[in-house]
Short mmCIF file of C-alpha atoms in Angstrom, two decimals:
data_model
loop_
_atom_site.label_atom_id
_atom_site.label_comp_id
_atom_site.label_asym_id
_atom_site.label_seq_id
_atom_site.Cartn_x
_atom_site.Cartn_y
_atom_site.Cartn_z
CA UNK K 6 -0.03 -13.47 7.82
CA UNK K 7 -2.78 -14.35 10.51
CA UNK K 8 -5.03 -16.60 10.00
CA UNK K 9 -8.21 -18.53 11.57
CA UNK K 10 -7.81 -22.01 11.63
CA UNK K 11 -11.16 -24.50 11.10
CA UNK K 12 -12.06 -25.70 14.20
CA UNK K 13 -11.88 -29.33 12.75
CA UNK K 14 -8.14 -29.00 12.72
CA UNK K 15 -7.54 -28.02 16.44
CA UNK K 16 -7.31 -30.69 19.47
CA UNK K 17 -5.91 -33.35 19.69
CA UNK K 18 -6.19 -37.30 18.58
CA UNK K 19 -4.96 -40.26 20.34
CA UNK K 20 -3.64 -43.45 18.54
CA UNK K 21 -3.93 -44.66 14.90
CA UNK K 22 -5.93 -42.13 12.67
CA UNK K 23 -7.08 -43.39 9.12
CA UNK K 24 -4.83 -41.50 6.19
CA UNK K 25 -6.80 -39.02 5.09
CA UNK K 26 -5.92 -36.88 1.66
CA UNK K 27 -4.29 -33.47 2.00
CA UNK K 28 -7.79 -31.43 0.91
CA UNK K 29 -6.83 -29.00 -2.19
CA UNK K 30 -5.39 -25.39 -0.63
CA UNK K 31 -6.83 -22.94 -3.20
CA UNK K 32 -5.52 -19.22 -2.12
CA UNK K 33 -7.65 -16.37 -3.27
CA UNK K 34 -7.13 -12.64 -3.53
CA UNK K 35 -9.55 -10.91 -1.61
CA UNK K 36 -8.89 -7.53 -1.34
CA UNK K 37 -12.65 -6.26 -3.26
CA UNK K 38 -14.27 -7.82 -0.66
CA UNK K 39 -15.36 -4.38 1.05
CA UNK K 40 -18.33 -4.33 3.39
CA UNK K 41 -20.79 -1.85 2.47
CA UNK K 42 -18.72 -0.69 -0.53
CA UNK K 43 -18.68 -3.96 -3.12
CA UNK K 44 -18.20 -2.80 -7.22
CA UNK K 45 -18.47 -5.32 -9.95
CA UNK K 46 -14.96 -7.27 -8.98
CA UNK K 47 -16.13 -6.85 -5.59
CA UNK K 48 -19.82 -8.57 -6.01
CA UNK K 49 -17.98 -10.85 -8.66
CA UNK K 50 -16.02 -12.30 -6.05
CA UNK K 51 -18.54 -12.92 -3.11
CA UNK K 52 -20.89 -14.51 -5.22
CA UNK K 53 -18.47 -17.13 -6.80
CA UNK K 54 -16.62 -17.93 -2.99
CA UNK K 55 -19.94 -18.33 -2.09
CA UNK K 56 -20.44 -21.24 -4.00
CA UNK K 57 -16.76 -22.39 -4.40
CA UNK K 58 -15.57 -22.56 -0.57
CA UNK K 59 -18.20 -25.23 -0.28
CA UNK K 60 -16.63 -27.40 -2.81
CA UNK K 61 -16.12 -30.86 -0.93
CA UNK K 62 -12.07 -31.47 -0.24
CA UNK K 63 -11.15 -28.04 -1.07
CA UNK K 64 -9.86 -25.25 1.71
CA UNK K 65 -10.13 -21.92 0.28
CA UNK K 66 -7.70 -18.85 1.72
CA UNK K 67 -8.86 -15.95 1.86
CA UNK K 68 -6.22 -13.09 1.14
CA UNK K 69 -7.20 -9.55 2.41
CA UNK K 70 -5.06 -6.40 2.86
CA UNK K 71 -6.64 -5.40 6.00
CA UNK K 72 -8.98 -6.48 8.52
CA UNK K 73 -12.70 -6.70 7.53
CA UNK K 74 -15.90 -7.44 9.12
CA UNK K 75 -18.04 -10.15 7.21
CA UNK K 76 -17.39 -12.77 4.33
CA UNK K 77 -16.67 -15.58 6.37
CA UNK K 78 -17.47 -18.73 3.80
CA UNK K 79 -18.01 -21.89 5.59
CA UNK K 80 -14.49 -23.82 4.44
CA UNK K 81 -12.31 -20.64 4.17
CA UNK K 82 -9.23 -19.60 5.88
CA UNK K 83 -8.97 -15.74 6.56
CA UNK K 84 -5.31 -13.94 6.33
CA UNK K 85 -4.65 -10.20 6.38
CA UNK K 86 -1.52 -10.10 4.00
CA UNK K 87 1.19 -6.97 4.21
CA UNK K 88 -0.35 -3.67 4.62
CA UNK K 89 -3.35 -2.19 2.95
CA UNK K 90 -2.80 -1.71 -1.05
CA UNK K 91 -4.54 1.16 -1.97
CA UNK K 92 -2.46 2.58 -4.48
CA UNK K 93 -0.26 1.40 -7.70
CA UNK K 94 3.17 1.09 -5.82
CA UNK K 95 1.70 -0.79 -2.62
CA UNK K 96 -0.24 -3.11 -5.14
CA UNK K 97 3.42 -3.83 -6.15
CA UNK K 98 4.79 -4.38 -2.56
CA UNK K 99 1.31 -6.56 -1.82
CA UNK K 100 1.75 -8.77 -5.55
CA UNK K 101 5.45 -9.10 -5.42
CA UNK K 102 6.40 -9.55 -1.94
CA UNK K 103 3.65 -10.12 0.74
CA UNK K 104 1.27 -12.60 -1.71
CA UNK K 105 4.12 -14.57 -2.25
CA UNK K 106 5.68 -15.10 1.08
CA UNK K 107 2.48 -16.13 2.52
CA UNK K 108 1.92 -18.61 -0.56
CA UNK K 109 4.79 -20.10 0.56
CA UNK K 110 3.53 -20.04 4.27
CA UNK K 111 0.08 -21.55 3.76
CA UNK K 112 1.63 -24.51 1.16
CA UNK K 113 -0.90 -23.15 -1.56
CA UNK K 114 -1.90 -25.45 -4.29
CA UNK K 115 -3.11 -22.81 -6.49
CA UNK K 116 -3.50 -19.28 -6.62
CA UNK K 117 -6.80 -17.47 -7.62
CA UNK K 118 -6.93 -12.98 -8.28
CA UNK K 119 -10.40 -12.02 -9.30
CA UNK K 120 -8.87 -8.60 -10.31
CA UNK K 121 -6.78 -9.58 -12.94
CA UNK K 122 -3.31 -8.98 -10.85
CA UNK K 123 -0.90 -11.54 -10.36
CA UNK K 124 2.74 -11.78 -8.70
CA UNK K 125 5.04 -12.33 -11.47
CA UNK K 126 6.69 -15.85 -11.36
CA UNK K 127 9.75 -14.25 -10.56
CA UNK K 128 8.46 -13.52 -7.33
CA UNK K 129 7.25 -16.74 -7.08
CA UNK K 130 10.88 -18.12 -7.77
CA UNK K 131 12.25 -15.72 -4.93
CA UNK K 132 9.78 -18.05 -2.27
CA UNK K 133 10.28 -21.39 -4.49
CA UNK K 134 7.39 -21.47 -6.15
CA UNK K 135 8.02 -20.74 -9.62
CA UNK K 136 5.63 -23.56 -10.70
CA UNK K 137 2.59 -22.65 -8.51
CA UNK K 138 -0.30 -22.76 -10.49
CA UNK K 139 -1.86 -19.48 -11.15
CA UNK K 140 -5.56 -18.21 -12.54
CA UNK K 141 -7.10 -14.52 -12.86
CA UNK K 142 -9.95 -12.90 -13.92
CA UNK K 143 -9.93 -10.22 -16.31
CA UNK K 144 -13.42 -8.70 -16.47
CA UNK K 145 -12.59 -6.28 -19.32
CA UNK K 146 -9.81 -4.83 -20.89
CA UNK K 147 -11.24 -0.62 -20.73
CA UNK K 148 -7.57 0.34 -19.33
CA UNK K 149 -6.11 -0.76 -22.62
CA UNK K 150 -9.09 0.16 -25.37
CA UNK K 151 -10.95 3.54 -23.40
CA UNK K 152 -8.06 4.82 -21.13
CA UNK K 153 -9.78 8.11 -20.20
CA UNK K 154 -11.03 8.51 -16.85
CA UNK K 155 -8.59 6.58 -15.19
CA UNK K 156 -5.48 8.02 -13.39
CA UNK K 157 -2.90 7.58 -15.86
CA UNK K 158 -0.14 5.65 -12.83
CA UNK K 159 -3.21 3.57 -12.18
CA UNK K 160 -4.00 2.87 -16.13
CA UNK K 161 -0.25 2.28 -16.77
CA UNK K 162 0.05 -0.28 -13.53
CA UNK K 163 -2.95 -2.75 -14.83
CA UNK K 164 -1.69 -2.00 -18.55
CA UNK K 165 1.75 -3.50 -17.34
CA UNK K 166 0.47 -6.16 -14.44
CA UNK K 167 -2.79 -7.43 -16.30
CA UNK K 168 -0.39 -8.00 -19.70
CA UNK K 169 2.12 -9.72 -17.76
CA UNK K 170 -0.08 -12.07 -15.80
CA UNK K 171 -2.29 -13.04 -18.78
CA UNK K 172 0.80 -14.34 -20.21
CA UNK K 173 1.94 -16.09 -17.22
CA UNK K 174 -1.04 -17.23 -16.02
CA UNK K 175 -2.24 -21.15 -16.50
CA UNK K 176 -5.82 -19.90 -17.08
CA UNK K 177 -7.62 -16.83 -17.80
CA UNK K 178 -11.13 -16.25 -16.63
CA UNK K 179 -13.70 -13.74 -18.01
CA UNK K 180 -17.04 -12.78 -17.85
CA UNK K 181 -18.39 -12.67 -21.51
CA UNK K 182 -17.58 -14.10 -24.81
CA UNK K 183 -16.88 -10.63 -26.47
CA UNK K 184 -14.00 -10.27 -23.85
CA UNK K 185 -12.54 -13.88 -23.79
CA UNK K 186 -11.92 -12.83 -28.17
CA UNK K 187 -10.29 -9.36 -26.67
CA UNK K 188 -8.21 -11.32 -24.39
CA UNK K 189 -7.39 -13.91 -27.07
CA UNK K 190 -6.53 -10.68 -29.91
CA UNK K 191 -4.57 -8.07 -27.32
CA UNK K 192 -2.39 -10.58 -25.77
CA UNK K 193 -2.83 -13.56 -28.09
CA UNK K 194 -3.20 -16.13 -25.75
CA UNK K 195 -5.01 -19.32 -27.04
CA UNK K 196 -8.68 -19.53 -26.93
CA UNK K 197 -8.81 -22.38 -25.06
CA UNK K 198 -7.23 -21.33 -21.59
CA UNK K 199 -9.79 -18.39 -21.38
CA UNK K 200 -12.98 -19.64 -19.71
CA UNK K 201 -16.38 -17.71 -19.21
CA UNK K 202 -17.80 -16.88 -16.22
CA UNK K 203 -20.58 -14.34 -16.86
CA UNK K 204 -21.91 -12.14 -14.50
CA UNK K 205 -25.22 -11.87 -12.76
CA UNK K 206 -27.32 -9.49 -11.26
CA UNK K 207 -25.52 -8.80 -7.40
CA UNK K 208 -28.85 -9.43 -5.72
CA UNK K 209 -32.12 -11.41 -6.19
CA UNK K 210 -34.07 -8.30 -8.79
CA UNK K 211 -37.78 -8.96 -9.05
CA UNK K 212 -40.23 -7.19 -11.15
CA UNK K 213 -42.41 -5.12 -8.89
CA UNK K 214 -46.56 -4.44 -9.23
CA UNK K 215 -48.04 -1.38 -10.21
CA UNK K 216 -48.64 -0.08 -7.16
CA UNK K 217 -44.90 -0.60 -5.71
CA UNK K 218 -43.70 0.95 -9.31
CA UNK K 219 -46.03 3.92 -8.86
CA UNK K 220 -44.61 4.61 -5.06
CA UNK K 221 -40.68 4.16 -6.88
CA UNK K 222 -42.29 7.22 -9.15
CA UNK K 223 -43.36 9.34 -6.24
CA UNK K 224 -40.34 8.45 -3.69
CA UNK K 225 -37.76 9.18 -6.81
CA UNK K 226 -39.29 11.34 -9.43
CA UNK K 227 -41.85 13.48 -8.09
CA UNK K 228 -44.33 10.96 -9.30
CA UNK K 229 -43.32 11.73 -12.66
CA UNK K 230 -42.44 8.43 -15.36
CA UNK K 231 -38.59 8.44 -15.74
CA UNK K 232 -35.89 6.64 -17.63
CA UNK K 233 -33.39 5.72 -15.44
CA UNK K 234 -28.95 5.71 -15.92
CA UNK K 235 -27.06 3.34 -13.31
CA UNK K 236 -23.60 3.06 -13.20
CA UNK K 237 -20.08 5.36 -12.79
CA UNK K 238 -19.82 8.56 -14.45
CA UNK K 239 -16.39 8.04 -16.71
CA UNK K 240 -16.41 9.08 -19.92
CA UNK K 241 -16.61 5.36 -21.11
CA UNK K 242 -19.92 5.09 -20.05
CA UNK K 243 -21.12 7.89 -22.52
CA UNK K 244 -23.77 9.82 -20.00
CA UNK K 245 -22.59 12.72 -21.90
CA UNK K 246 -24.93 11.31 -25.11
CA UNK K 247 -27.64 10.25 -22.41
CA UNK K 248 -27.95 13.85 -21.31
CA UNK K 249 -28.05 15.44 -25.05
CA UNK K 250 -30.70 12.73 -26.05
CA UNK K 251 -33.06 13.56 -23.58
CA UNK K 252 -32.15 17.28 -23.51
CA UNK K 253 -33.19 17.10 -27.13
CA UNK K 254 -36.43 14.25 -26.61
CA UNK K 255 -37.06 16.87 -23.77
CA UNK K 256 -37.39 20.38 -26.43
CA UNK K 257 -38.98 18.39 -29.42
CA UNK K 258 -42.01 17.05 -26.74
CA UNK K 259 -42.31 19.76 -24.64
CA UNK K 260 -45.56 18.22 -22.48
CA UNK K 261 -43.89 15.14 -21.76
CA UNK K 262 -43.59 14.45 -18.22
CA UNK K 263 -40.85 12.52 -18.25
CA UNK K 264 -37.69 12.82 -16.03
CA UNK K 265 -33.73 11.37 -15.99
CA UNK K 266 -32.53 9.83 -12.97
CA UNK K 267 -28.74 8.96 -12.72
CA UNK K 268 -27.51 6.40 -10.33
CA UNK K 269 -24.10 6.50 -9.28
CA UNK K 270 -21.21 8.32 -7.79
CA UNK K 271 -18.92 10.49 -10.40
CA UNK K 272 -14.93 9.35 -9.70
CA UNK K 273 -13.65 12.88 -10.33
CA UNK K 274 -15.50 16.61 -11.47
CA UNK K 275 -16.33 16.40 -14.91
CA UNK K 276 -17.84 19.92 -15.71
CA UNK K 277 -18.92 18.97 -19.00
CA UNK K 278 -21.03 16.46 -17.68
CA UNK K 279 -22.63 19.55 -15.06
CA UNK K 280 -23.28 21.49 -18.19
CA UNK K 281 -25.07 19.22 -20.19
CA UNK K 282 -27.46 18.00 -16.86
CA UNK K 283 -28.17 21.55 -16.68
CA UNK K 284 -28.92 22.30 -20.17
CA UNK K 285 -31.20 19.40 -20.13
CA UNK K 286 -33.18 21.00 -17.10
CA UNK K 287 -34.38 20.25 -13.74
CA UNK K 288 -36.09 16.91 -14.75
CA UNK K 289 -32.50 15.38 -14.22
CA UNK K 290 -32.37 13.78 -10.47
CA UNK K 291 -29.14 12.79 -9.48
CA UNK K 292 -29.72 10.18 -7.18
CA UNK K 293 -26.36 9.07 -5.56
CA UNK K 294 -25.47 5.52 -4.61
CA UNK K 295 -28.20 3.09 -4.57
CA UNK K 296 -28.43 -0.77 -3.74
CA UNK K 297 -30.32 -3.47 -2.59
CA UNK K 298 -34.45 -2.52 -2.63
CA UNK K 299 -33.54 0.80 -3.43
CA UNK K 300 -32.27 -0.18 -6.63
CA UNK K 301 -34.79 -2.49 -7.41
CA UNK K 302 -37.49 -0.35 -6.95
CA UNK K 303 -35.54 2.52 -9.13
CA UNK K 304 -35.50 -0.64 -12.26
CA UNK K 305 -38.94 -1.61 -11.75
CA UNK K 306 -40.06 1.78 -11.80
CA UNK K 307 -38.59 3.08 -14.37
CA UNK K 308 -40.06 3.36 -18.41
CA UNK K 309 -37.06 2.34 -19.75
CA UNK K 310 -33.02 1.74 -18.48
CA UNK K 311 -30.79 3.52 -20.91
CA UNK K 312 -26.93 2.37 -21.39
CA UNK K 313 -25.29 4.44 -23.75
CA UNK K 314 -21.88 2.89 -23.14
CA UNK K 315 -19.32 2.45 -25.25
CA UNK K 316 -16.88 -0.14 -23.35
CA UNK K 317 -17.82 -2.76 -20.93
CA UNK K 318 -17.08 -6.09 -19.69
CA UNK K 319 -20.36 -7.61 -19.12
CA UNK K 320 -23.00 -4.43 -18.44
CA UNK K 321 -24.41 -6.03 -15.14
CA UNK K 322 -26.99 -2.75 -14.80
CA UNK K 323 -28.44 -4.62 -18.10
CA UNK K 324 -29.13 -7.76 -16.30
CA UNK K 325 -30.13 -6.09 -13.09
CA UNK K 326 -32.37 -3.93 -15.48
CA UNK K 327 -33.91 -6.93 -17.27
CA UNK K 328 -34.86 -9.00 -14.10
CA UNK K 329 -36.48 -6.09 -12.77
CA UNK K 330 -39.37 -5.94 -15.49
CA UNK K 331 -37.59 -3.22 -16.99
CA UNK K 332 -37.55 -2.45 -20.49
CA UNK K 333 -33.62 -1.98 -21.67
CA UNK K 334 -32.35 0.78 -24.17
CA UNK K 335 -28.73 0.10 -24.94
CA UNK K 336 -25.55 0.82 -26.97
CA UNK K 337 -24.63 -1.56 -30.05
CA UNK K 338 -21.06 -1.51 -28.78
CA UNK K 339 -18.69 -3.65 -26.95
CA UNK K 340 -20.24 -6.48 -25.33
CA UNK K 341 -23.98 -5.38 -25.35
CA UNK K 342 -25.89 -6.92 -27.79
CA UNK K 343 -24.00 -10.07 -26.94
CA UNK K 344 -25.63 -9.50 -22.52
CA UNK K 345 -29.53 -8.18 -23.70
CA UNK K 346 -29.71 -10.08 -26.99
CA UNK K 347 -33.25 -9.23 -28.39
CA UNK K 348 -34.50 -8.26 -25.30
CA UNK K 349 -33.16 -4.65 -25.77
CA UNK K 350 -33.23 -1.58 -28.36
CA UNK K 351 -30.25 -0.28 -29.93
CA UNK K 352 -28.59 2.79 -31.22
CA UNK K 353 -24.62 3.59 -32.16
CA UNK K 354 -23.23 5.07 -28.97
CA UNK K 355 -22.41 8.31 -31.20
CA UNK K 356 -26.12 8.65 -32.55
CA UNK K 357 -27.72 11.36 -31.14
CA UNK K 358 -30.80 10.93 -33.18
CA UNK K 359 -31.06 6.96 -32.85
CA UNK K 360 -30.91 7.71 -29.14
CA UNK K 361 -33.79 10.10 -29.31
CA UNK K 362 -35.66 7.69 -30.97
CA UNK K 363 -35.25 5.39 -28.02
CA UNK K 364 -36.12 7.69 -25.53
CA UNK K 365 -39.35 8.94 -27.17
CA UNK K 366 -40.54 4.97 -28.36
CA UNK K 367 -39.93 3.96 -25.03
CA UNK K 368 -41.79 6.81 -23.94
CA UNK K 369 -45.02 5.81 -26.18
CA UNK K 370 -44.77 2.52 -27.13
CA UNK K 371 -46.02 -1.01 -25.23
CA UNK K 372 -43.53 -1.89 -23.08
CA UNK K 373 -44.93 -5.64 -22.10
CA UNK K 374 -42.76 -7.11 -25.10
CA UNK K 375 -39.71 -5.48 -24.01
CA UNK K 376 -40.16 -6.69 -20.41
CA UNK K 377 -40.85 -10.20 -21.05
CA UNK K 378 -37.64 -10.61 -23.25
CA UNK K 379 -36.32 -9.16 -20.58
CA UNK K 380 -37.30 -11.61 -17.98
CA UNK K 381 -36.44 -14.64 -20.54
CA UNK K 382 -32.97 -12.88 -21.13
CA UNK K 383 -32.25 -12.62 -17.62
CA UNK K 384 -32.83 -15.94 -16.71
CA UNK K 385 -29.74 -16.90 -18.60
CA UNK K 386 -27.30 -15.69 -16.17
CA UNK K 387 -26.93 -17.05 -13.01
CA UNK K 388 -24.17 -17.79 -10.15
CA UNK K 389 -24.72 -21.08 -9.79
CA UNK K 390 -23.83 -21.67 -13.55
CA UNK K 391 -20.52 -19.69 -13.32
CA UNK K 392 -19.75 -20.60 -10.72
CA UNK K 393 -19.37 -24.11 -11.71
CA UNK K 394 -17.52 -23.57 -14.46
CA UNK K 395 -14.99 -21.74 -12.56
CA UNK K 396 -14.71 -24.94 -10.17
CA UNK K 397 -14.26 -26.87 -13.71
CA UNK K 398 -11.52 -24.76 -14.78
CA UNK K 399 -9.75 -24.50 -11.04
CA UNK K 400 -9.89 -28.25 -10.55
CA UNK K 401 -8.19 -28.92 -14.15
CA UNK K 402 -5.68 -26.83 -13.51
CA UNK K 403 -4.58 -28.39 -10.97
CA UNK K 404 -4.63 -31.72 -12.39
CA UNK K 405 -2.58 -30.59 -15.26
#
């Protein structure tokens, strides 16, 4: 492993020096931390180390599988660990061997994965750390519950890994209520060492005034209203009902203006999905990969945010959605109504007609209401707050 030593350890001292305690080594797996190309585990983890490598008397270690440029947190250690782990049986090599070794190296007091995959403690009892005390986040548990979509050696790695390390982990972390009780049922682990940490929006989202909302309409739409789809296209997401909604919305008001834009990359082909954009017609703008102002001029812009899904974690496009002043139209499943609350509209992920409904009373209707719930709802999540409960739940584990 190389590392970076703090420059308040270098040099030299002369003569007596005051004991001073051993600060608390917390090592953290940092392999989502991708410049430029950060997903939900990926923005999950900056925004906590943010916070938590400034935690008075604690030295945070960083652990990537390559080199990167960036996330350098005032108090952290950087250490590129084994080779780059990219694929289900180098994830093994990089967990069971390489993690480990450099655990051992480093004289970790804890061990932190923000991707729900853990060495196993026999690998720990290889290095002599069997007892090491060990934490993970599990944002969801979609491998297990809506397997489609993901490469079935990758499903059957976190199936195995994530199973095994909830049950050998001293604490679980989450990011919403609806998947600590998943957790808790699929593995039954006891309530009480699975601790929330919600999600928030990955940047500061503002609402935006009419006249910045009016130039998203023109730069993304043709200057045409649109209702607006962020997120990966995988069948769990359920842009196939999205796409047959407004199809359908689009043939029963013909001199509607509005359009369909779709942010986000698809993982894989899915013809289906080509079909069904081009059955609903040309108002569907696929828009790519968007972040930053981009994106918060595509929320603020927008009549309404639509999230069909059927599985999630958290839903952070709901949050990022809300904060931007715009009005939410959203699944009843999974963790959902538990994220927007009554600060979004709701139809079955299956109902074709409840989602037409949305569209068109989105379309119509006042949407001041729906945006100022919004704004209230959004408020609720921050990283400061979980943040701080994750420094709760790291410092009692220790203590333990």
């Amino acid at each position: 492993a190389s590392s970076m030593i703090p420059a308040s350890r270098k040099g030299h001292t002369f003569g007596p020096m005051p004991h001073e305690p051993r600060p608390f080594r917390l090592a953290v797996n940092a392999r989502w931390l991708l410049p430029g190309a950060l997903e939900g585990t990926g923005w999950y983890s900056h925004r906590l180390l943010e916070r938590l490598c400034s935690t008075p008397s604690w030295e945070v270690h960083l652990f990537f599988d390559r080199h990167v440029d960036g996330f350098s947190y005032p108090g952290s250690v950087r250490h590129v660990v084994g080779l780059p782990a990219r694929h289900p049986w180098l994830w093994k090599l990089w967990n069971e061997r390489a993690v480990p070794w450099t655990l051992r190296c480093i004289k970790a007091d804890a061990y932190w994965s923000p991707d729900g995959l853990l060495p196993s403690r026999k690998a720990l009892q290889r290095v002599g750390l069997g007892s090491l005390p060990m934490a993970t986040t599990v944002h969801d548990l979609n491998f297990v519950h809506q397997p489609e979509g993901i490469p079935p050696r990758v499903g059957q790695y976190y199936r195995n890994v994530v199973g095994r390390g909830a049950r050998e982990a001293d604490l679980l972390l989450t990011v919403s209520e609806t998947s600590k009780t998943d957790l808790a049922a699929t593995y039954g682990i006891p309530g009480d060492r699975v601790v929330v940490t919600p999600n928030a929006p990955q940047q500061d989202f503002v609402p935006l005034g009419a006249d910045d909302a009016l130039a998203a309409r023109d730069r993304w739409a043709g200057g045409r209203p649109y209702f607006l789809f962020v997120g990966a296209f995988t069948p769990r997401k359920n842009v196939h009902m999205l796409l047959r909604a407004f199809a359908e919305f689009r043939r029963r008001n013909p001199d509607r203006p509005e359009a369909l834009i779709l942010v986000g990359n698809p993982l894989h082909r899915d013809p289906k999905l080509e079909a069904l954009a081009q059955v609903a017609g040309d108002r569907v703008i696929w828009a790519g990969r968007a972040e930053g102002q981009d994106l918060n001029g595509l929320y603020a812009g927008a009549t309404a945010f639509a999230f069909p899904s059927r599985f999630e974690g958290f839903g952070i496009p709901l949050v990022e959605a809300m904060a931007s002043g715009c009005p939410v139209l959203s699944s009843n499943a999974s963790c959902m109504p538990e994220i927007a609350g009554d600060a979004a509209r709701y139809a079955g992920p299956d109902d074709l007609e409840g989602w037409v409904g949305l569209l068109h009373g989105a379309a119509v209707g006042d949407p001041a209401p729906w945006v100022q719930r919004g704004l209230d709802r959004a408020a609720q999540y921050s990283w400061d707050r979980s943040a701080d409960a994750a420094r709760t739940a790291l410092t009692q584990l220790i203590r333990c």
